[in-house]
């Protein structure tokens, strides 16, 4: 693993399969940002985290399993936008889905499913919420983008911004829960923060330069879909033909990634989402 201190109060693990997992260390306890996808990583993470102090808050940047499954094994109160709680209450992956997924990405975890429960956020907000740990604090702001219930977390004392999957350094995530206008607006919103260090949802810790790169990746796939629409290609055909690199769910040096059929489904749904949003707002092809 590769836990690294990136500022006076913040430590980040970027090598887990799934989201980046962060620890904000204050004199009055810890706040975590996103939790490990694999249960065995989540259990090991709890031990690592406990070495820094007592967890008071666990922030989920969205409801996706790769950011929330590990909640179950952490301490403190889970905090999110209210939409994240709703989606975890009503749309969390089924036991069967998880059993199939863990058999591939974390075989030891299949046996843990008997006791596993979705741990939903108990502290939720609509627009903004600050979490104080004495010498350092987090400012959480609702920001639809990657999902309709995403948030940006900001540590002003350290000039660190956590974007969740609003910005990924590793590559484009799924668009299936995004609306395209929010997707671009959210990147602009991140750009308006005063920060030196950006902790993305997936990939390496970055600086401001990642924003332009990331926007360009998005523009490229959006441009391909716009082009297909312009040629009269229908939604089904476009979603069968257009692909972007998935660097988020695939195998890594240390891990077995998602099965091909799931990766294929994310891609298809992503292109369908972009296609529909471009039909509604063709001007977005020029962003
Ligand atoms: Zn993610």
PDB file of N, CA and C and ligand atoms in Angstrom, residues 18-20 34 61-62 64-67 146 164-165 168 173-174 201-202 248-249, ligand 1:
ATOM      1  N   UNK A  18     -10.721   0.719  -6.138  1.00  0.00           N
ATOM      2  CA  UNK A  18     -11.843   1.565  -5.731  1.00  0.00           C
ATOM      3  C   UNK A  18     -11.336   2.950  -5.442  1.00  0.00           C
ATOM      4  N   UNK A  19     -12.068   3.675  -4.598  1.00  0.00           N
ATOM      5  CA  UNK A  19     -11.777   5.093  -4.408  1.00  0.00           C
ATOM      6  C   UNK A  19     -10.484   5.331  -3.645  1.00  0.00           C
ATOM      7  N   UNK A  20      -9.982   6.575  -3.761  1.00  0.00           N
ATOM      8  CA  UNK A  20      -8.931   7.025  -2.860  1.00  0.00           C
ATOM      9  C   UNK A  20      -9.525   7.180  -1.469  1.00  0.00           C
ATOM     10  N   UNK A  34     -14.197   9.030   2.112  1.00  0.00           N
ATOM     11  CA  UNK A  34     -14.464   7.800   1.374  1.00  0.00           C
ATOM     12  C   UNK A  34     -13.787   6.587   2.017  1.00  0.00           C
ATOM     13  N   UNK A  61     -18.291  10.885  -0.572  1.00  0.00           N
ATOM     14  CA  UNK A  61     -18.431  11.890  -1.637  1.00  0.00           C
ATOM     15  C   UNK A  61     -19.571  11.542  -2.602  1.00  0.00           C
ATOM     16  N   UNK A  62     -19.959  10.283  -2.672  1.00  0.00           N
ATOM     17  CA  UNK A  62     -21.190   9.887  -3.359  1.00  0.00           C
ATOM     18  C   UNK A  62     -21.596   8.515  -2.819  1.00  0.00           C
ATOM     19  N   UNK A  64     -21.711   5.545  -4.477  1.00  0.00           N
ATOM     20  CA  UNK A  64     -21.233   4.364  -5.206  1.00  0.00           C
ATOM     21  C   UNK A  64     -20.494   3.390  -4.279  1.00  0.00           C
ATOM     22  N   UNK A  65     -20.641   2.083  -4.563  1.00  0.00           N
ATOM     23  CA  UNK A  65     -20.075   1.069  -3.665  1.00  0.00           C
ATOM     24  C   UNK A  65     -18.566   1.221  -3.445  1.00  0.00           C
ATOM     25  N   UNK A  66     -17.869   1.708  -4.466  1.00  0.00           N
ATOM     26  CA  UNK A  66     -16.406   1.820  -4.313  1.00  0.00           C
ATOM     27  C   UNK A  66     -16.010   2.976  -3.395  1.00  0.00           C
ATOM     28  N   UNK A  67     -16.997   3.753  -2.899  1.00  0.00           N
ATOM     29  CA  UNK A  67     -16.722   4.833  -1.946  1.00  0.00           C
ATOM     30  C   UNK A  67     -17.385   4.590  -0.598  1.00  0.00           C
ATOM     31  N   UNK A 146     -20.530  14.265 -10.899  1.00  0.00           N
ATOM     32  CA  UNK A 146     -20.406  12.826 -11.140  1.00  0.00           C
ATOM     33  C   UNK A 146     -21.710  12.097 -10.791  1.00  0.00           C
ATOM     34  N   UNK A 164     -13.896  13.835  -4.821  1.00  0.00           N
ATOM     35  CA  UNK A 164     -14.591  12.612  -5.200  1.00  0.00           C
ATOM     36  C   UNK A 164     -14.432  12.428  -6.702  1.00  0.00           C
ATOM     37  N   UNK A 165     -15.410  11.777  -7.334  1.00  0.00           N
ATOM     38  CA  UNK A 165     -15.267  11.479  -8.765  1.00  0.00           C
ATOM     39  C   UNK A 165     -15.695  12.628  -9.667  1.00  0.00           C
ATOM     40  N   UNK A 168     -11.266  12.864 -11.599  1.00  0.00           N
ATOM     41  CA  UNK A 168     -10.441  11.674 -11.416  1.00  0.00           C
ATOM     42  C   UNK A 168      -9.150  11.851 -12.198  1.00  0.00           C
ATOM     43  N   UNK A 173     -14.518   8.297 -15.050  1.00  0.00           N
ATOM     44  CA  UNK A 173     -15.380   7.310 -14.394  1.00  0.00           C
ATOM     45  C   UNK A 173     -16.655   7.136 -15.219  1.00  0.00           C
ATOM     46  N   UNK A 174     -17.556   6.311 -14.729  1.00  0.00           N
ATOM     47  CA  UNK A 174     -18.847   6.132 -15.403  1.00  0.00           C
ATOM     48  C   UNK A 174     -19.636   7.445 -15.405  1.00  0.00           C
ATOM     49  N   UNK A 201     -11.062  11.435  -6.926  1.00  0.00           N
ATOM     50  CA  UNK A 201     -11.759  10.224  -6.507  1.00  0.00           C
ATOM     51  C   UNK A 201     -10.952   8.965  -6.779  1.00  0.00           C
ATOM     52  N   UNK A 202     -10.235   8.986  -7.906  1.00  0.00           N
ATOM     53  CA  UNK A 202      -9.393   7.852  -8.308  1.00  0.00           C
ATOM     54  C   UNK A 202      -8.125   8.404  -8.947  1.00  0.00           C
ATOM     55  N   UNK A 248     -10.397   2.731 -14.110  1.00  0.00           N
ATOM     56  CA  UNK A 248     -10.876   2.786 -12.730  1.00  0.00           C
ATOM     57  C   UNK A 248     -11.315   1.423 -12.214  1.00  0.00           C
ATOM     58  N   UNK A 249     -11.950   0.632 -13.068  1.00  0.00           N
ATOM     59  CA  UNK A 249     -12.460  -0.672 -12.611  1.00  0.00           C
ATOM     60  C   UNK A 249     -11.582  -1.845 -13.036  1.00  0.00           C
TER      61      UNK A 249
HETATM   62 ZN1  LIG B   1     -15.561   6.135  -7.787  1.00  0.00          ZN
END
